[in-house]
Backbone as CSV, one residue per row, in Angstrom:
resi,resn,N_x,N_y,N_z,CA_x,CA_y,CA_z,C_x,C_y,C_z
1,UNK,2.628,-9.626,-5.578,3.769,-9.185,-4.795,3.294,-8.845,-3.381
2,UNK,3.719,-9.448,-2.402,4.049,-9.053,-0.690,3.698,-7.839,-0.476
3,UNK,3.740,-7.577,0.556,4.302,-6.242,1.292,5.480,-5.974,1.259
4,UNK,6.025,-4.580,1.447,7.550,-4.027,1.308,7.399,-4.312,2.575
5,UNK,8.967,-4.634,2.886,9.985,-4.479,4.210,10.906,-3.924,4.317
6,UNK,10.965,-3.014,5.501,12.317,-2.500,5.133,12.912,-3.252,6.758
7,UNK,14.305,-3.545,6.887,14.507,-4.152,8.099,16.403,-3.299,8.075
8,UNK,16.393,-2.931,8.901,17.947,-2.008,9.841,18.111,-2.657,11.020
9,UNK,19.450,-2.767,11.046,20.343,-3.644,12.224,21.781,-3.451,11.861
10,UNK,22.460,-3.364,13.008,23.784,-3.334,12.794,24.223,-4.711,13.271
11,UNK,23.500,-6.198,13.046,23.992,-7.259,13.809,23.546,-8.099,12.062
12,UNK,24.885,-8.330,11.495,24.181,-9.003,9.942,23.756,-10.412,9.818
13,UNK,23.919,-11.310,11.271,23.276,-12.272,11.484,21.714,-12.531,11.714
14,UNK,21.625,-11.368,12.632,19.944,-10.891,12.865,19.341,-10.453,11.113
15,UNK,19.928,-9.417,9.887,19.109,-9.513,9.355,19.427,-10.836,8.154
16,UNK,20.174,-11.459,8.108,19.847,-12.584,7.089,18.752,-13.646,7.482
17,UNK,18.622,-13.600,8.946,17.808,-14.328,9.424,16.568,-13.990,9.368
18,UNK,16.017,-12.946,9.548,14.969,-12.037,9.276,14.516,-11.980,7.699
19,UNK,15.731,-11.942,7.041,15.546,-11.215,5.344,14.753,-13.136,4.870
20,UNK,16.197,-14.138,5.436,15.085,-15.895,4.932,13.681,-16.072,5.213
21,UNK,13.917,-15.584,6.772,12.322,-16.225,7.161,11.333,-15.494,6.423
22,UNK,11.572,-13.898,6.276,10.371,-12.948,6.028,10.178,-12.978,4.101
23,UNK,11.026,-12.931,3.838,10.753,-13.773,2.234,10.226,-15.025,2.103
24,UNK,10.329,-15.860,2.811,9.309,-17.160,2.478,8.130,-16.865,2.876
25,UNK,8.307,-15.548,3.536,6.170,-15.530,3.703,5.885,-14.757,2.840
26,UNK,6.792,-14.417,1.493,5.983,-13.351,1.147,6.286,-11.882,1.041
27,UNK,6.895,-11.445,2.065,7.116,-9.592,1.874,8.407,-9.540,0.939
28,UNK,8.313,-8.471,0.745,9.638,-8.237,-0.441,10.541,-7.201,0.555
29,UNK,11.940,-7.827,0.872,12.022,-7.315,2.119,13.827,-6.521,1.588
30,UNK,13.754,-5.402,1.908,14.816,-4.910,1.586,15.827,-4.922,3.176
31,UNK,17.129,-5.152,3.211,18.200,-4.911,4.703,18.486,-3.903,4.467
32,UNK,19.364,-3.193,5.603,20.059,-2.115,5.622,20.970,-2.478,6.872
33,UNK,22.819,-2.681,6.822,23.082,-2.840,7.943,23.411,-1.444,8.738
34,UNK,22.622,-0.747,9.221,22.609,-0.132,10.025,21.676,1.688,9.799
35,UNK,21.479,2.337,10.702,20.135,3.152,9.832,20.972,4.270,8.951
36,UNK,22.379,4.443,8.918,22.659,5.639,8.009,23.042,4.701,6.752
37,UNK,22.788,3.250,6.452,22.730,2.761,5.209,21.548,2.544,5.222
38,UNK,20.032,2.837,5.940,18.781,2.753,5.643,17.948,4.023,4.983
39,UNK,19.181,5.490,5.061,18.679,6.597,4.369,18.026,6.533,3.529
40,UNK,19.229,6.300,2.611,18.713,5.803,1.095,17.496,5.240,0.159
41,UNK,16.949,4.182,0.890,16.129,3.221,1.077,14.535,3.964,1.401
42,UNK,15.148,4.624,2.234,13.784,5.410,2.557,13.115,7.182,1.872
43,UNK,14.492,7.189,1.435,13.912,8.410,0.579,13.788,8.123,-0.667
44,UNK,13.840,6.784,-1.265,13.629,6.428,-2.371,12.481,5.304,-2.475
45,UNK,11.814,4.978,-1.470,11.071,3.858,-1.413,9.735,4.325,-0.428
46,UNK,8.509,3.958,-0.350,7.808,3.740,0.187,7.478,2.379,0.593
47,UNK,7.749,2.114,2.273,7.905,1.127,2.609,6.194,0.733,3.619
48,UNK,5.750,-0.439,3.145,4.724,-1.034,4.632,5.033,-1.010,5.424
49,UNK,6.089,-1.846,5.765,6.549,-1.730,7.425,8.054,-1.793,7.267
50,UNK,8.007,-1.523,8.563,9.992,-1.896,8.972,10.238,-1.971,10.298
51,UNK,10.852,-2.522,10.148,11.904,-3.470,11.708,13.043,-2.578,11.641
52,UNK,13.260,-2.181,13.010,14.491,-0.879,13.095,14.837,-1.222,14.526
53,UNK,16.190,-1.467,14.431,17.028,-1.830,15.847,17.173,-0.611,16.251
54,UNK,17.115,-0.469,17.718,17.246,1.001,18.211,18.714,1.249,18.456
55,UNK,19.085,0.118,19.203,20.771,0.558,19.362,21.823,0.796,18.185
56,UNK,22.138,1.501,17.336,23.025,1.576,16.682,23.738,2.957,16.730
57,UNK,24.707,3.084,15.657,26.015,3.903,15.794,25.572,4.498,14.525
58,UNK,26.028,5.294,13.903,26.230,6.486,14.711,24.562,7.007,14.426
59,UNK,23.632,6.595,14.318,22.091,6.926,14.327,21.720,5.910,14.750
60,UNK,20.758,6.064,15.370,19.860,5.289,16.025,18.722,5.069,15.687
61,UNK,17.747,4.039,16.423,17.378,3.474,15.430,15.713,4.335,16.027
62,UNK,16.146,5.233,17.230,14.685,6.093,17.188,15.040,7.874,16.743
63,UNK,16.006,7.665,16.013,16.001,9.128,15.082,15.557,8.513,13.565
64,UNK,16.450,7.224,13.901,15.336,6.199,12.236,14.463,6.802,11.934
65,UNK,13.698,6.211,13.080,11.696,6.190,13.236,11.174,7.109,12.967
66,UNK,12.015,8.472,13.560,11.038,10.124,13.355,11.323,10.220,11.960
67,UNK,12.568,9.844,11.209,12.786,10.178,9.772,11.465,9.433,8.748
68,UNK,11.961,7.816,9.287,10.808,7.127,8.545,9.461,7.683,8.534
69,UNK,8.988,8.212,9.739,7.411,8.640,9.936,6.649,9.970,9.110
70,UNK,8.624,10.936,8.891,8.152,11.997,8.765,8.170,11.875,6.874
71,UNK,9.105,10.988,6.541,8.786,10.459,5.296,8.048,10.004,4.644
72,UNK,7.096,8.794,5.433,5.978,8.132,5.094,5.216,7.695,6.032
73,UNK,4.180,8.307,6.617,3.484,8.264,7.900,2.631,7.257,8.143
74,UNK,2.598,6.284,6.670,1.934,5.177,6.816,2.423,3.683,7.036
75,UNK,3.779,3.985,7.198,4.953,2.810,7.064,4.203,2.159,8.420
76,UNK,4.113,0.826,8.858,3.676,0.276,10.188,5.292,0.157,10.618
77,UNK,6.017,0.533,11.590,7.162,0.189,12.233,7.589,-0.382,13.152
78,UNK,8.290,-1.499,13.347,8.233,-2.115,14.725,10.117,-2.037,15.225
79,UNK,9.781,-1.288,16.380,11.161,-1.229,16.844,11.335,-2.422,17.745
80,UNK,12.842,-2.970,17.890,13.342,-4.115,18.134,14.867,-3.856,18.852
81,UNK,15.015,-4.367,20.516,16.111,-3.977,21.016,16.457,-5.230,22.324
82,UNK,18.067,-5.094,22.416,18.268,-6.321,23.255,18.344,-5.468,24.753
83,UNK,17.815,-3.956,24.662,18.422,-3.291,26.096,17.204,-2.405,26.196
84,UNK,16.288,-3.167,26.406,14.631,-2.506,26.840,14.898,-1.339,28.335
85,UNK,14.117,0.029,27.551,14.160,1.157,28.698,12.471,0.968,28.411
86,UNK,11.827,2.275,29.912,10.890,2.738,29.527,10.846,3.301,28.854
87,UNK,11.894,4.420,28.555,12.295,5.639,28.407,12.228,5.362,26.926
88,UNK,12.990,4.701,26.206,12.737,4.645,24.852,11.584,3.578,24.225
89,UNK,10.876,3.152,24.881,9.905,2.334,24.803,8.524,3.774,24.412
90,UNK,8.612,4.558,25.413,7.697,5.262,25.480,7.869,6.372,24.146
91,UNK,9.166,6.885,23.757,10.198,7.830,22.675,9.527,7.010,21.331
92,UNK,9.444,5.541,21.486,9.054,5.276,20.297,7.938,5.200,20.119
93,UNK,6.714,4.943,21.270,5.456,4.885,20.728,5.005,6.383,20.758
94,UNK,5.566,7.342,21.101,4.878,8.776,21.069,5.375,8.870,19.512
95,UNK,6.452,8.728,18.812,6.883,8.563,17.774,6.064,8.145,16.344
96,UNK,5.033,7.141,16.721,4.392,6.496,16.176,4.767,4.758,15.788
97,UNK,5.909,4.275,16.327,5.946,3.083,15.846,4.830,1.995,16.698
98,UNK,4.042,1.023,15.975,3.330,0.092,16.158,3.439,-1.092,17.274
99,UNK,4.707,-1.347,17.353,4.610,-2.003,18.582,6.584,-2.141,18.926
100,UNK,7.166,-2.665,19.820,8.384,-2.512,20.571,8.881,-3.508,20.939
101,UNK,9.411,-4.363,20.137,9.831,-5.858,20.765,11.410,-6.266,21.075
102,UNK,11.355,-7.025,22.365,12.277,-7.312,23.298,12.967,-8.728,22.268
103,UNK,14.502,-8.226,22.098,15.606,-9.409,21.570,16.324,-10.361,22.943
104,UNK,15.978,-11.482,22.788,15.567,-12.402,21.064,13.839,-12.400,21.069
105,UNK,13.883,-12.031,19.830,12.311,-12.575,19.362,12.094,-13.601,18.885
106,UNK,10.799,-14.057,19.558,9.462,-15.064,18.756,9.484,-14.728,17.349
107,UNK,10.349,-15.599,16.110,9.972,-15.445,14.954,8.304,-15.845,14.787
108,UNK,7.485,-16.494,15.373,6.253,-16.368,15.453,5.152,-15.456,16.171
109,UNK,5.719,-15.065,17.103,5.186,-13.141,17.677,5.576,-12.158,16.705
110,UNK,6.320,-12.294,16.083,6.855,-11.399,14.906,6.288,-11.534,13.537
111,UNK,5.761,-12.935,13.427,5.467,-13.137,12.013,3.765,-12.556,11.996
112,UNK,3.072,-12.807,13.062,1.706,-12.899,13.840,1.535,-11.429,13.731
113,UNK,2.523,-10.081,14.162,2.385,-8.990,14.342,2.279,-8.439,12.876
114,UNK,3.640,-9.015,12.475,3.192,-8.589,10.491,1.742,-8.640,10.110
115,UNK,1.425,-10.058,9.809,0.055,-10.166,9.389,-0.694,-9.185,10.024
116,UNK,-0.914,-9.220,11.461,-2.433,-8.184,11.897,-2.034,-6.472,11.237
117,UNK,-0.255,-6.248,11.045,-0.278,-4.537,11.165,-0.758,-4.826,9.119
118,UNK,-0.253,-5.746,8.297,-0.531,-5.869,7.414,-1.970,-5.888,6.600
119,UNK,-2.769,-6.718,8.079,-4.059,-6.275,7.817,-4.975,-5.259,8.063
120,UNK,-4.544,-4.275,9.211,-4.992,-3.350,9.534,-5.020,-1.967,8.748
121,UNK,-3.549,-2.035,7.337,-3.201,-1.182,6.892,-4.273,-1.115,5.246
122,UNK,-4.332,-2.711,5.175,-5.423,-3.031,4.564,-6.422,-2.304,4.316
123,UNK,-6.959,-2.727,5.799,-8.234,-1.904,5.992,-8.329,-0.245,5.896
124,UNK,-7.319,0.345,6.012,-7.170,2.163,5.931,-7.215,1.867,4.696
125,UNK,-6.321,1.339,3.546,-6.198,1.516,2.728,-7.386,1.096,1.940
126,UNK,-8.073,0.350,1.724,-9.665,0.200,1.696,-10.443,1.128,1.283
127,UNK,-11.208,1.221,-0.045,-12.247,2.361,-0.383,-13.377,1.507,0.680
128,UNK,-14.149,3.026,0.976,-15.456,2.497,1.778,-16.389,2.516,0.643
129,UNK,-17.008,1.651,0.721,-18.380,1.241,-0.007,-18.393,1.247,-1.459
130,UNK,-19.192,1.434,-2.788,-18.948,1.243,-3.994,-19.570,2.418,-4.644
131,UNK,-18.647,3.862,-5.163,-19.104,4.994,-5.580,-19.747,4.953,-6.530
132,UNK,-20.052,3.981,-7.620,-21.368,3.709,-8.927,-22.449,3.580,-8.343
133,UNK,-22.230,2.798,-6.753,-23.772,2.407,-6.799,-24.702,3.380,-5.959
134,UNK,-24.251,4.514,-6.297,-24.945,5.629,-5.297,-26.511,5.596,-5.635
């Protein structure tokens, strides 16, 4: 089994498109159209990563992020918006999300970012060395 996904958007074209592509590689990817139907999801799930649109109603998608983080601090998160500020660019990486990408996206800058945060989480998650053979 994949990696979990969790992916929030209030645009349900963006996530069917997201939910096809990112299941044929593999992650087991749960939607949510929008983040107060992503509650749920997250207090019941421990997720790898997630894709979280910032613009939405009536939560947004960087009060999402502090929930997700403060829930599971290991989730990799990538926020995703068609109305790039500094201002929330910066809100989300003090936040902790992994990286901040400008709509429309490179389904291949996107697929590329999975793999490396996928492998990086890897690696934390990783015992160091082999405790028998002390």
């Amino acid at each position: 089994m994949g990696p979990s996904l969790l992916i929030v958007d209030d645009e349900a074209n963006f996530l069917i498109l997201l939910d096809r592509i990112l299941s044929r590689e593999g992650y087991q990817v749960t939607v949510a159209r929008g983040a107060d139907r992503a509650l749920p999801h997250i207090n019941l799930e421990t997720f790898n990563h997630a894709i979280l649109d910032i613009n939405m109603y009536p939560m947004n998608g960087v009060e999402l992020l502090a929930e997700v983080k403060k829930l599971s601090p290991s989730t990799q998160v990538v926020m995703v918006t068609a109305y790039p500020t500094d201002h929330t660019r910066e809100e989300c990486m003090k936040l902790g999300a992994a990286d901040y990408l400008i709509k429309p996206i490179r389904m291949s800058k996107l697929k590329a970012l999975l793999r490396q945060l996928t492998g990086a989480q890897e690696l934390i998650l990783r015992p160091i060395g082999n405790p028998e053979k002390s």
